Short mmCIF file of C-alpha atoms in Angstrom, two decimals:
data_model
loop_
_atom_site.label_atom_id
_atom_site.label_comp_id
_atom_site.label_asym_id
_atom_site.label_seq_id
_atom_site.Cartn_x
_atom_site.Cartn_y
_atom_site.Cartn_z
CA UNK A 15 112.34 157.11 24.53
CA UNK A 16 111.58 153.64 24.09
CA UNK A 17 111.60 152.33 27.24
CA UNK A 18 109.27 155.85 28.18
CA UNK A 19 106.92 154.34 25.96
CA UNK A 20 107.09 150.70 26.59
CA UNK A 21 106.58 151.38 30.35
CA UNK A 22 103.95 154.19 30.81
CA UNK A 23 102.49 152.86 34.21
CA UNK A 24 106.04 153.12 36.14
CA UNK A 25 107.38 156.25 34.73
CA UNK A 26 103.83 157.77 35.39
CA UNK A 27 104.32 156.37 38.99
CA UNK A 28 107.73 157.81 39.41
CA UNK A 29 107.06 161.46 38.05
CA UNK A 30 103.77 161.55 40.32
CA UNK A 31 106.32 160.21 43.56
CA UNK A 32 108.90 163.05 42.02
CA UNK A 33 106.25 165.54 42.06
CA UNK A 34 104.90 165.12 45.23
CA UNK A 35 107.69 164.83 47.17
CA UNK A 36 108.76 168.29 45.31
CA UNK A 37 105.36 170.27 45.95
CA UNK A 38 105.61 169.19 49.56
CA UNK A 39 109.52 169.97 50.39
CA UNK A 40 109.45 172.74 48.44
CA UNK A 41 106.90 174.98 48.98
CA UNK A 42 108.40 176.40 52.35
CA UNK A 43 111.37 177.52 50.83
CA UNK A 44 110.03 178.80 47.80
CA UNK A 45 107.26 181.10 50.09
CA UNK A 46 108.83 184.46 50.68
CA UNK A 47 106.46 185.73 52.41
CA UNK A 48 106.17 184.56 56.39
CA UNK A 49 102.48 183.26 57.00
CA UNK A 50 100.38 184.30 59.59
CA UNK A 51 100.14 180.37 60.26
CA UNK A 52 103.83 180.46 61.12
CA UNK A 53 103.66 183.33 63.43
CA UNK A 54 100.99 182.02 65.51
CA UNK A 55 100.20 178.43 65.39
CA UNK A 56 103.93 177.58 65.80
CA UNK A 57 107.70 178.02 65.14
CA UNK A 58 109.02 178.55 61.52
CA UNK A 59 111.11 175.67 62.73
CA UNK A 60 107.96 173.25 63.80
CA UNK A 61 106.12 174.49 60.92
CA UNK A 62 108.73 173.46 58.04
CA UNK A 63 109.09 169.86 59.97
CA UNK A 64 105.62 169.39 60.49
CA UNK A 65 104.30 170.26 57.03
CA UNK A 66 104.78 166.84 55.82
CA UNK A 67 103.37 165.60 58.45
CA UNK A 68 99.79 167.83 57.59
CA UNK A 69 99.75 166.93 54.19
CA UNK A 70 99.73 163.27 54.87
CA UNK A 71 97.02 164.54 58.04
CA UNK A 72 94.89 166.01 55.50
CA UNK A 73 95.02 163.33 53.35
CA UNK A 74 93.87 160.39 56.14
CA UNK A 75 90.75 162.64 57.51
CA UNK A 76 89.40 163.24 53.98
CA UNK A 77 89.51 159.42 53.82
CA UNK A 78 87.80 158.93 56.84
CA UNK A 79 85.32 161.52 56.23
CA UNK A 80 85.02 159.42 52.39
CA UNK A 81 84.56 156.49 54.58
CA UNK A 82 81.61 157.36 56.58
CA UNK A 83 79.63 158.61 53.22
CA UNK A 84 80.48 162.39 52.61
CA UNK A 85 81.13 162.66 48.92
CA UNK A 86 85.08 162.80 47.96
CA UNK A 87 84.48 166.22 46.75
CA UNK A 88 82.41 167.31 49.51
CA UNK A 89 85.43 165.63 52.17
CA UNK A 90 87.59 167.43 50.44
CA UNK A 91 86.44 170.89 50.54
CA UNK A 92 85.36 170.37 54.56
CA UNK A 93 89.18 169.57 55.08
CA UNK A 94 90.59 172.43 52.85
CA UNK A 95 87.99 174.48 55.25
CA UNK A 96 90.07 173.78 58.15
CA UNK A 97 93.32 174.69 59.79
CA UNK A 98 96.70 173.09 60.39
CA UNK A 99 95.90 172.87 63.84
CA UNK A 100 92.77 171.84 63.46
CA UNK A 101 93.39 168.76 60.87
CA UNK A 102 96.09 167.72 63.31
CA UNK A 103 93.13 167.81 66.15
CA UNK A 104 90.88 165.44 64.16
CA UNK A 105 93.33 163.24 62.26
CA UNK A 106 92.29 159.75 63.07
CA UNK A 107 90.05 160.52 65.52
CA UNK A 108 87.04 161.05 63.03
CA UNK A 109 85.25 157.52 64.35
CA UNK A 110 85.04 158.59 67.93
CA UNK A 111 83.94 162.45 67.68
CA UNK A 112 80.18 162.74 68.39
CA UNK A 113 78.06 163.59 65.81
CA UNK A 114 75.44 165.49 66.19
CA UNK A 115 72.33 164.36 64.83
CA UNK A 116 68.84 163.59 66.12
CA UNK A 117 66.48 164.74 69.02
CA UNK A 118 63.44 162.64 68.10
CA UNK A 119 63.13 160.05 70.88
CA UNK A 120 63.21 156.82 68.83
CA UNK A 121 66.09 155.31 70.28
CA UNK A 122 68.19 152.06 68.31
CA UNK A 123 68.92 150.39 71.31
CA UNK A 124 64.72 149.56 71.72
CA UNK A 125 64.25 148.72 74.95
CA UNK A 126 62.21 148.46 78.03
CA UNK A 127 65.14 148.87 80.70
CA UNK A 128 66.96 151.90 78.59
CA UNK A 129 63.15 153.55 78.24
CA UNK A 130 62.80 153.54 82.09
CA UNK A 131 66.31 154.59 82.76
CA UNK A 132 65.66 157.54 80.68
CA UNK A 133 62.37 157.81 81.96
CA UNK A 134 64.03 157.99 85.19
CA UNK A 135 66.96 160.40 84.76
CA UNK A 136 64.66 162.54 82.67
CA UNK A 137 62.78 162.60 86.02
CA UNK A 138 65.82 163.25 87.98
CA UNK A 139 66.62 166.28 85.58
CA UNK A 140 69.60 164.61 84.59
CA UNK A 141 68.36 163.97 80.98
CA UNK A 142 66.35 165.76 78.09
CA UNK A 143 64.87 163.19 75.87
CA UNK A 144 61.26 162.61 76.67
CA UNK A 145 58.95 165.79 75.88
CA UNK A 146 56.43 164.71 78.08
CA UNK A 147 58.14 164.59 81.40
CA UNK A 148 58.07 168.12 83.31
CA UNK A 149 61.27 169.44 84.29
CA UNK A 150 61.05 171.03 87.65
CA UNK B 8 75.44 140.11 117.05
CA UNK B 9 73.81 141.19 113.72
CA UNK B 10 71.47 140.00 111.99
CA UNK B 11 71.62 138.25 108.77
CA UNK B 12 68.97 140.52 106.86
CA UNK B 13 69.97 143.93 107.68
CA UNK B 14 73.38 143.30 106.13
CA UNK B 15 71.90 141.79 103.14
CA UNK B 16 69.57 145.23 103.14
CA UNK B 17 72.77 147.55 103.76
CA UNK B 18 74.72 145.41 100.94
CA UNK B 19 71.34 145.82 98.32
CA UNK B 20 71.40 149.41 99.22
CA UNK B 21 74.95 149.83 98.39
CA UNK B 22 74.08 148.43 95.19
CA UNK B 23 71.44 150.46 94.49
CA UNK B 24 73.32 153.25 95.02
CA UNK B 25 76.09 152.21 93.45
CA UNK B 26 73.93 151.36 89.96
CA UNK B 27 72.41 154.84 90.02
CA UNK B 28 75.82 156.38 90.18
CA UNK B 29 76.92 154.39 87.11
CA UNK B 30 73.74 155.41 85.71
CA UNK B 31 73.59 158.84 86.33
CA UNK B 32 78.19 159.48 86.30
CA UNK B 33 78.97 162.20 88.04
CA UNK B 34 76.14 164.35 86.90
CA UNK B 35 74.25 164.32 90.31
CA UNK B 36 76.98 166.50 91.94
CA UNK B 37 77.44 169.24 88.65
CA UNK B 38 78.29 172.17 90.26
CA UNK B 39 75.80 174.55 89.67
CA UNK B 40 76.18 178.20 88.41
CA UNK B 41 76.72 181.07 91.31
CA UNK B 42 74.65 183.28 89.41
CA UNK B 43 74.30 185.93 92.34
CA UNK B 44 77.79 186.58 91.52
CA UNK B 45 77.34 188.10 88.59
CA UNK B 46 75.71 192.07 88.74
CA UNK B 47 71.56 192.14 87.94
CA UNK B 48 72.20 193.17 84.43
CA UNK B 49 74.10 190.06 83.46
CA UNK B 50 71.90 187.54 84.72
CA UNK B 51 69.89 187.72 81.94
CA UNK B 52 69.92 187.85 78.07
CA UNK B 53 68.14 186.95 75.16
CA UNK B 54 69.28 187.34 71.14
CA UNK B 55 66.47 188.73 68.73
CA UNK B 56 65.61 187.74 65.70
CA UNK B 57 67.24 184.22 65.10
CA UNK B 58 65.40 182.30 62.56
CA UNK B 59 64.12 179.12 62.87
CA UNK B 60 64.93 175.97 60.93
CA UNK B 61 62.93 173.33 62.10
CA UNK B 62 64.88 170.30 61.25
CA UNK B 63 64.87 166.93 59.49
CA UNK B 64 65.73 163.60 60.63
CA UNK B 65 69.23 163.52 61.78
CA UNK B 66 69.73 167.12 60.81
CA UNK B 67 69.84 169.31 63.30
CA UNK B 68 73.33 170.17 62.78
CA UNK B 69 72.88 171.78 59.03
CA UNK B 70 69.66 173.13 60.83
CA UNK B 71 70.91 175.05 63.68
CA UNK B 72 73.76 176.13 61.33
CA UNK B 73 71.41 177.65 58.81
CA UNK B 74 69.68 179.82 61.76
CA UNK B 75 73.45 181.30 62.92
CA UNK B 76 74.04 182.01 59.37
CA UNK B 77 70.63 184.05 58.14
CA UNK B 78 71.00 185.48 61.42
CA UNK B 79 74.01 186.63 60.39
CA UNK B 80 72.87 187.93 56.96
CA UNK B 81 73.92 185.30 54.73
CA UNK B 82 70.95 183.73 52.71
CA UNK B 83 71.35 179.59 53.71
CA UNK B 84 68.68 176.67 53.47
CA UNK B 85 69.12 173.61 55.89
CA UNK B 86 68.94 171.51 53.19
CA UNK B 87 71.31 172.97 50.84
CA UNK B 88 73.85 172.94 54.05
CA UNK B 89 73.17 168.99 54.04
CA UNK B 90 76.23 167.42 51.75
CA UNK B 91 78.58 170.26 53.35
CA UNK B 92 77.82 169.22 56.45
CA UNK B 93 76.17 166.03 57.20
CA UNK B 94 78.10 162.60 57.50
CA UNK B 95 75.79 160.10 56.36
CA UNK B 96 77.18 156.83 57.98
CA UNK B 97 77.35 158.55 61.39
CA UNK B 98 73.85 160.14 61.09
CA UNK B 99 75.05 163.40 61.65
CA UNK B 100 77.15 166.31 61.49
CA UNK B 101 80.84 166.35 62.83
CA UNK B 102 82.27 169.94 64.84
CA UNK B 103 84.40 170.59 62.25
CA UNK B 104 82.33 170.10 59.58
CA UNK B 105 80.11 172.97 61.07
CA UNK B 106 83.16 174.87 61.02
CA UNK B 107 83.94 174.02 58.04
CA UNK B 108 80.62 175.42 56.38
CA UNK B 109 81.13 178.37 58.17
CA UNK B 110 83.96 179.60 56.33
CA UNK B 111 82.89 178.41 53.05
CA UNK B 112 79.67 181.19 54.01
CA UNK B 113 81.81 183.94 54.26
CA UNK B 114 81.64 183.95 57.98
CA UNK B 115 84.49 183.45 61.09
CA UNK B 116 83.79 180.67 62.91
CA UNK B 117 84.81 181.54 66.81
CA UNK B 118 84.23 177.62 68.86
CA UNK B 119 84.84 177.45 72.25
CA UNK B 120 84.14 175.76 75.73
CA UNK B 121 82.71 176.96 78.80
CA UNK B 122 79.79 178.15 80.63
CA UNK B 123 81.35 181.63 81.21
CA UNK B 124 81.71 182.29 77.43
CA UNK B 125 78.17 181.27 76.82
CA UNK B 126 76.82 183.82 78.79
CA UNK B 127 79.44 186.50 77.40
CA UNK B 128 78.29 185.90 73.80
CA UNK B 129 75.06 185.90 74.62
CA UNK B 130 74.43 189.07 76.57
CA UNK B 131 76.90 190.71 73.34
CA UNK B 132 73.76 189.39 71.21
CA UNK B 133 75.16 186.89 70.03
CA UNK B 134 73.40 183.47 68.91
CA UNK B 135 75.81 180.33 70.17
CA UNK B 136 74.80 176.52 68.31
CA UNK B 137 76.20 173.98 71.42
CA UNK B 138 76.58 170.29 71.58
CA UNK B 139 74.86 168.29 74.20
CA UNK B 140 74.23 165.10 74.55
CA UNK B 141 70.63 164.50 75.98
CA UNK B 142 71.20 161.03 76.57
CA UNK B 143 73.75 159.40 79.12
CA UNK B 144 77.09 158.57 78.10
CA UNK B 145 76.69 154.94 77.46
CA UNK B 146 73.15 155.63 75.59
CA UNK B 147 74.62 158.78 73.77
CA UNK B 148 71.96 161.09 72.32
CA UNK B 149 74.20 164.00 70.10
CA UNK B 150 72.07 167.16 69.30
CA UNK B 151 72.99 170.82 68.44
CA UNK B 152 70.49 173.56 69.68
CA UNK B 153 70.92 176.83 69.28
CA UNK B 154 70.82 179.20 72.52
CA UNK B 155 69.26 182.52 72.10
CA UNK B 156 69.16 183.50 76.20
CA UNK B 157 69.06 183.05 79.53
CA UNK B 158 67.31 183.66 82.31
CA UNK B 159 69.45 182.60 85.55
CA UNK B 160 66.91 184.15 88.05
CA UNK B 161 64.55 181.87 87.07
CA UNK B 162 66.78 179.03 85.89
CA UNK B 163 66.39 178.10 82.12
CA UNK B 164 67.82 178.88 78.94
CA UNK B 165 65.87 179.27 75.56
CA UNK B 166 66.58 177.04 72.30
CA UNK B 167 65.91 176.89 69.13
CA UNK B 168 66.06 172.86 69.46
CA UNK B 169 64.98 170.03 67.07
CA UNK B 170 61.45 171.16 65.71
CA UNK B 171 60.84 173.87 68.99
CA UNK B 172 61.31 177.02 68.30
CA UNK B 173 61.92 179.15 71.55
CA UNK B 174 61.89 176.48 73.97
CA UNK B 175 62.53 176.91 77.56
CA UNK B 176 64.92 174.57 78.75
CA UNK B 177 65.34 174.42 82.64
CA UNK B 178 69.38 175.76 83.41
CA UNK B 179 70.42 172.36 85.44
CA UNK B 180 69.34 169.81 82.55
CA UNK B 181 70.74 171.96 80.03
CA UNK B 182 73.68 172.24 82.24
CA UNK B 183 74.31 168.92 82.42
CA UNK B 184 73.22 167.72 78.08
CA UNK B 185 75.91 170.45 77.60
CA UNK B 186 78.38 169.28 79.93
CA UNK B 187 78.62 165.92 77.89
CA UNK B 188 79.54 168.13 75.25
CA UNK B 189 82.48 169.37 76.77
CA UNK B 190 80.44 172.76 76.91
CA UNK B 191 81.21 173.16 73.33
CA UNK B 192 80.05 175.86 71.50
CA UNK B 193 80.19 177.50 68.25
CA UNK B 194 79.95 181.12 66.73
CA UNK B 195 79.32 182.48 62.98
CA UNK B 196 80.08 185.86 62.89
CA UNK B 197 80.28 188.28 60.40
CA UNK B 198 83.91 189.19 59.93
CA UNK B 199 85.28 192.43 61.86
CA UNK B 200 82.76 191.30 64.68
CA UNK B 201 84.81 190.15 67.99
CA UNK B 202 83.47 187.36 70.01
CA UNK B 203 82.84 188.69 73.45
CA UNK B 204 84.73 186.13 75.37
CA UNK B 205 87.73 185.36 72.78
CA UNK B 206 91.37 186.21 74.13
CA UNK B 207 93.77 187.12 71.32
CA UNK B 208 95.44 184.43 70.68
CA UNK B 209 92.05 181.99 70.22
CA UNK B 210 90.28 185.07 68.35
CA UNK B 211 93.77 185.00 65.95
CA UNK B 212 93.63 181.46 64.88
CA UNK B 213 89.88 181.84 64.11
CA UNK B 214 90.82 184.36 61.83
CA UNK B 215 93.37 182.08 60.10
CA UNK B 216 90.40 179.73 59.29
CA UNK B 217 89.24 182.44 57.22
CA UNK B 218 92.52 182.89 55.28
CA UNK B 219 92.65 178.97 54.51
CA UNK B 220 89.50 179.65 52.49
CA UNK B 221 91.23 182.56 50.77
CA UNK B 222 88.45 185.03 52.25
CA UNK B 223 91.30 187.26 52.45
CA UNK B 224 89.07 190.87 52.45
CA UNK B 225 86.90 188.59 55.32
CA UNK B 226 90.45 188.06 56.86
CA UNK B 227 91.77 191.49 56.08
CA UNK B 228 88.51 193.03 58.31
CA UNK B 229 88.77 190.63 61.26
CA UNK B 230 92.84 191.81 61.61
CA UNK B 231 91.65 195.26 61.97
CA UNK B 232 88.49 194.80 64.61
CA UNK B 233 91.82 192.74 66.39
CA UNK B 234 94.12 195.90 66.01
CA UNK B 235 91.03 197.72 67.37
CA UNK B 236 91.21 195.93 70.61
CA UNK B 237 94.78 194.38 71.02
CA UNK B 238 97.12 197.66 69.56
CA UNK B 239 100.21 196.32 68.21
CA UNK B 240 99.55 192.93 68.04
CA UNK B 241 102.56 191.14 66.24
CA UNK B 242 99.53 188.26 65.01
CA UNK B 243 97.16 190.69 63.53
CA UNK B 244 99.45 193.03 62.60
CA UNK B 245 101.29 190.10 60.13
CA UNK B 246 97.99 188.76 59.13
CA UNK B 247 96.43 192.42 57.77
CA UNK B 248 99.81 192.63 55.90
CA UNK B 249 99.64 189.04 54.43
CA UNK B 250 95.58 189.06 53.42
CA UNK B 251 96.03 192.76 51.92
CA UNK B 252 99.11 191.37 49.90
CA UNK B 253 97.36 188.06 49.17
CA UNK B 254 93.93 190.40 48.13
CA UNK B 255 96.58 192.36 45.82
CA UNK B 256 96.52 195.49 47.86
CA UNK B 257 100.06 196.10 48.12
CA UNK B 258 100.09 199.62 49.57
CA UNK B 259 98.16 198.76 52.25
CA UNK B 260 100.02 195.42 52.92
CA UNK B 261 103.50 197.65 53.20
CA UNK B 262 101.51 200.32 55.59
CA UNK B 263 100.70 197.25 57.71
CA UNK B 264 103.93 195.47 57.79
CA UNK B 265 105.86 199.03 58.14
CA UNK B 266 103.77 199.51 61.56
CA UNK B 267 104.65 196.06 62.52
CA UNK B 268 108.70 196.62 61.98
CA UNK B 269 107.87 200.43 64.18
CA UNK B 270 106.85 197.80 67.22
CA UNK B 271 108.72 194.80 65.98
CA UNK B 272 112.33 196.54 64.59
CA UNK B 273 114.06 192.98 65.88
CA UNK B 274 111.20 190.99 63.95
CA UNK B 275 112.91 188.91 61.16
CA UNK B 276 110.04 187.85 60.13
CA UNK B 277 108.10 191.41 59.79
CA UNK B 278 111.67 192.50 58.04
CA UNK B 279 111.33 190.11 55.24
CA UNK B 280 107.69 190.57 54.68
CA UNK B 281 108.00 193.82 54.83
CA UNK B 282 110.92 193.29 52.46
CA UNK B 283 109.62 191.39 49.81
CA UNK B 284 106.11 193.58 49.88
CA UNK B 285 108.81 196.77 49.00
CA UNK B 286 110.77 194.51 46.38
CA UNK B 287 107.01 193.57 44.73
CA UNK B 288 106.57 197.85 44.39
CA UNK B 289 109.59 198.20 42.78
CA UNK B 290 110.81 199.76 45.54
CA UNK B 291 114.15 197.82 45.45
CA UNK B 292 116.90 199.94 47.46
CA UNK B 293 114.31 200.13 50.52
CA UNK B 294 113.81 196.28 50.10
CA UNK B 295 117.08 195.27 50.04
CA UNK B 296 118.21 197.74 53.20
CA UNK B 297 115.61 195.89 55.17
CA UNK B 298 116.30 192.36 54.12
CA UNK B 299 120.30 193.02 55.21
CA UNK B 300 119.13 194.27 58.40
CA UNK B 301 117.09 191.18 58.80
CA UNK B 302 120.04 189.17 57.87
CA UNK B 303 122.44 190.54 60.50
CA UNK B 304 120.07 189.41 62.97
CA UNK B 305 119.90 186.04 62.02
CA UNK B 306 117.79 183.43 63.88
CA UNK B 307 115.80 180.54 62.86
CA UNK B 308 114.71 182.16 60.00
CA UNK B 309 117.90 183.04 58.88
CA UNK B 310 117.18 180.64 55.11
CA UNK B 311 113.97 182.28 54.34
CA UNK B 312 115.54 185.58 54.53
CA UNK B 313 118.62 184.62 52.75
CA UNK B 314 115.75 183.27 50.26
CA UNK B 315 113.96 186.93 49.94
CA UNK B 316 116.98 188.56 49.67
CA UNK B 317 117.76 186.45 46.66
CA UNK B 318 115.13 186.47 45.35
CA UNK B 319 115.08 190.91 45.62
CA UNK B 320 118.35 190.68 43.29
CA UNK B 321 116.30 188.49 41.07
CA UNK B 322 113.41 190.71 40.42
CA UNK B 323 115.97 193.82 40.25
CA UNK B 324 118.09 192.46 37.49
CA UNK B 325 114.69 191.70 35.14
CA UNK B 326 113.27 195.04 35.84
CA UNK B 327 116.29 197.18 36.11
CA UNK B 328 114.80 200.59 34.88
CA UNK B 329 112.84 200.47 38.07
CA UNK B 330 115.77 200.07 40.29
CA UNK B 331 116.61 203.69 40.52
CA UNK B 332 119.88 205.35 40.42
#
């Protein structure tokens, strides 16, 4: 007991390492039911190997998502949103999916050759930015 | 012998050329839609009565999700969809977060790619939120609009885009904004409502979006619309018994797991489910015939139902007055 108490930080360290490990490994076995998951994302085989694997997946894109501003609460209720498959999809990948964002045509990049480019293509019908040009 | 200027001329016109292909990519030669393929009645559609959500700076994605969702009969504001679904840093909002705030509304999120699906979900009446970039791909532009028609006779679509509301957009330059998207698109559906265009198997793992949010009656309803179409489907057939189990409704769990083991018999999984769901009832002798058929079978899940069966004699031995003679 007196080494428990001398050394809270390790022991605290361990059963967290302990308990992790335990919740991960052990929740296939201890499920008694087959999930839908299993039978059609993938193999009961795949599925017990790969769990670790998701975990660790869910984990990094939560992270990311922390990264880039989303609020850790927020990150983490978008990920718990999603499916295995799914988090695998994304995992690491979060910097070069598009995001979605603006329409307003006030560009970064301000400049005179990108303005006429797109002044151009919009002409060509190969863009959308610039209200003002008629498309066919 | 030639002379020196008209090669310099052919070499600058090369050039020329050869900038407005890097320009434009391949987008000059997008095939375009045979739309005289299609019969009269399908070359046309629009959705009614899609709300409009004019958006904010960088916020078209919460936006055009808020429309799909009050069109769907769930009461959302844009701006209370923000911190679910905006990422800040990358001034704005990711696929899957769009997804993600589907789900979390109570509604199936069915994504997809392709022209042909588009149109499908459209002429069923339903609205589709789509991805295009209405830039070029070096000077990317990302935007979500929400289509609510088409008219390929006369060659344009109609958005709810940006701050428009019902804007015509001609079909070749929406064509080609969308293609950069990877024709992605994106339905919110109340569940039990089947996307025109999904197959089984991409309609099925929609469904198991709703189950990771626990929407298990959601869940529950969307297996049975599947069962509706695709009888005997080993998928929805597994997931109606699961989310009925999961929502506590054990009877109707076993019904759906017993009609699973009728077109399954060889099924170890649908044995131990079905199994475990008779073991939970009380309904031990049943249970444990099942799980020993499931364990002569075998297969790779051979230690999950050497698991169930365990645990059967478990749950037998503390509640032995319900074990029967």
């Amino acid at each position: 007991m007196h080494i428990f108490r001398s050394n809270p930080k390790p022991v605290a360290c361990f059963v967290t390492v302990v308990l992790f490990v335990f919740c991960v490994m052990w929740n296939p076995a201890y499920a008694s039911l087959v999930t839908t998951n299993e039978i059609i994302e993938m193999s009961q085989q795949d599925y017990a190997r790969e769990k670790v694997n998701l975990f660790l997946d869910r984990a990094d894109v939560s992270r990311q998502l922390e990264a880039y501003g989303v609020s850790s609460e927020m990150a983490k209720l978008r990920v718990a949103s999603l499916t295995d498959a799914e988090v695998a999809r994304i995992s690491g990948q979060i910097d070069q999916l598009p995001a979605g964002g603006d329409i307003f045509s006030t560009l970064l990049i301000v400049s005179v050759v990108i303005f006429f480019v797109l002044l151009i293509t919009d002409i060509l019908g190969l863009t959308d930015i610039f209200p003002f040009v008629k498309k066919y | 012998m030639r002379s020196p200027y008209s090669a310099r001329g052919a070499t600058g016109a090369l050039f020329f050329l050869g900038v407005v292909l890097c320009i434009t990519g391949c987008g000059m030669f997008n095939p375009n839609l045979n739309y005289r393929a299609l019969p009269v009645a399908q070359r046309q559609a629009a959705v009614q009565a899609v709300p409009f959500f004019a958006q904010e700076r960088y916020q078209c994605g919460p936006a055009g999700l808020a429309m799909l969702l009050n069109w769907s009969g769930v009461e959302a504001d844009a701006a209370d969809l923000v911190p679910l679904v905006f990422t800040p840093d990358k001034k704005g909002s990711l696929q899957p977060a769009l997804v993600a705030a589907a789900r979390q509304h109570g509604r199936l999120a069915y994504a997809f790619n392709g022209v042909d699906p588009l149109l499908k979900e459209l002429a069923a009446g339903y609205p589709v939120i789509v991805l295009q970039n209405l830039g070029l791909k070096w000077i990317p532009k990302w935007h979500y609009a929400v289509v609510l028609g088409y008219d390929l006779e006369n060659g344009h679509v109609t958005l709810h885009s940006g701050t428009t509301a019902n804007k015509t957009t001609d079909w070749r330059v929406f064509i080609r904004t969308w293609k950069r998207g990877q024709y992605w698109g994106l339905l919110a559906l109340p569940p039990g409502e089947l996307p025109a265009s999904a197959s089984q198997e991409s309609y099925l793992k929609s469904v198991l979006g709703l189950e990771q949010v626990s929407n298990w009656d959601g869940a529950a309803r969307a297996y049975e619309a599947a069962l509706v179409k695709w009888e005997n489907s080993l998928g929805a057939l597994m997931g109606l018994g699961n989310s009925r189990f999961a929502a506590g409704d054990k009877d109707g769990a076993e019904t759906a797991f017993r009609s699973a083991a009728q077109s399954f018999p060889e099924n170890t999984a649908v044995l131990n489910n079905l199994a475990y769901v008779l073991a939970k009832q009380g309904k031990f002798e049943d249970a444990l015939d099942i799980i020993r058929r499931a364990g002569d079978i075998g297969g790779p899940l051979a230690p999950v139902v050497r698991q169930t069966h365990d645990e059967i004699l478990v749950m037998m031995k503390s509640n032995p007055e319900a074990a029967g003679p």
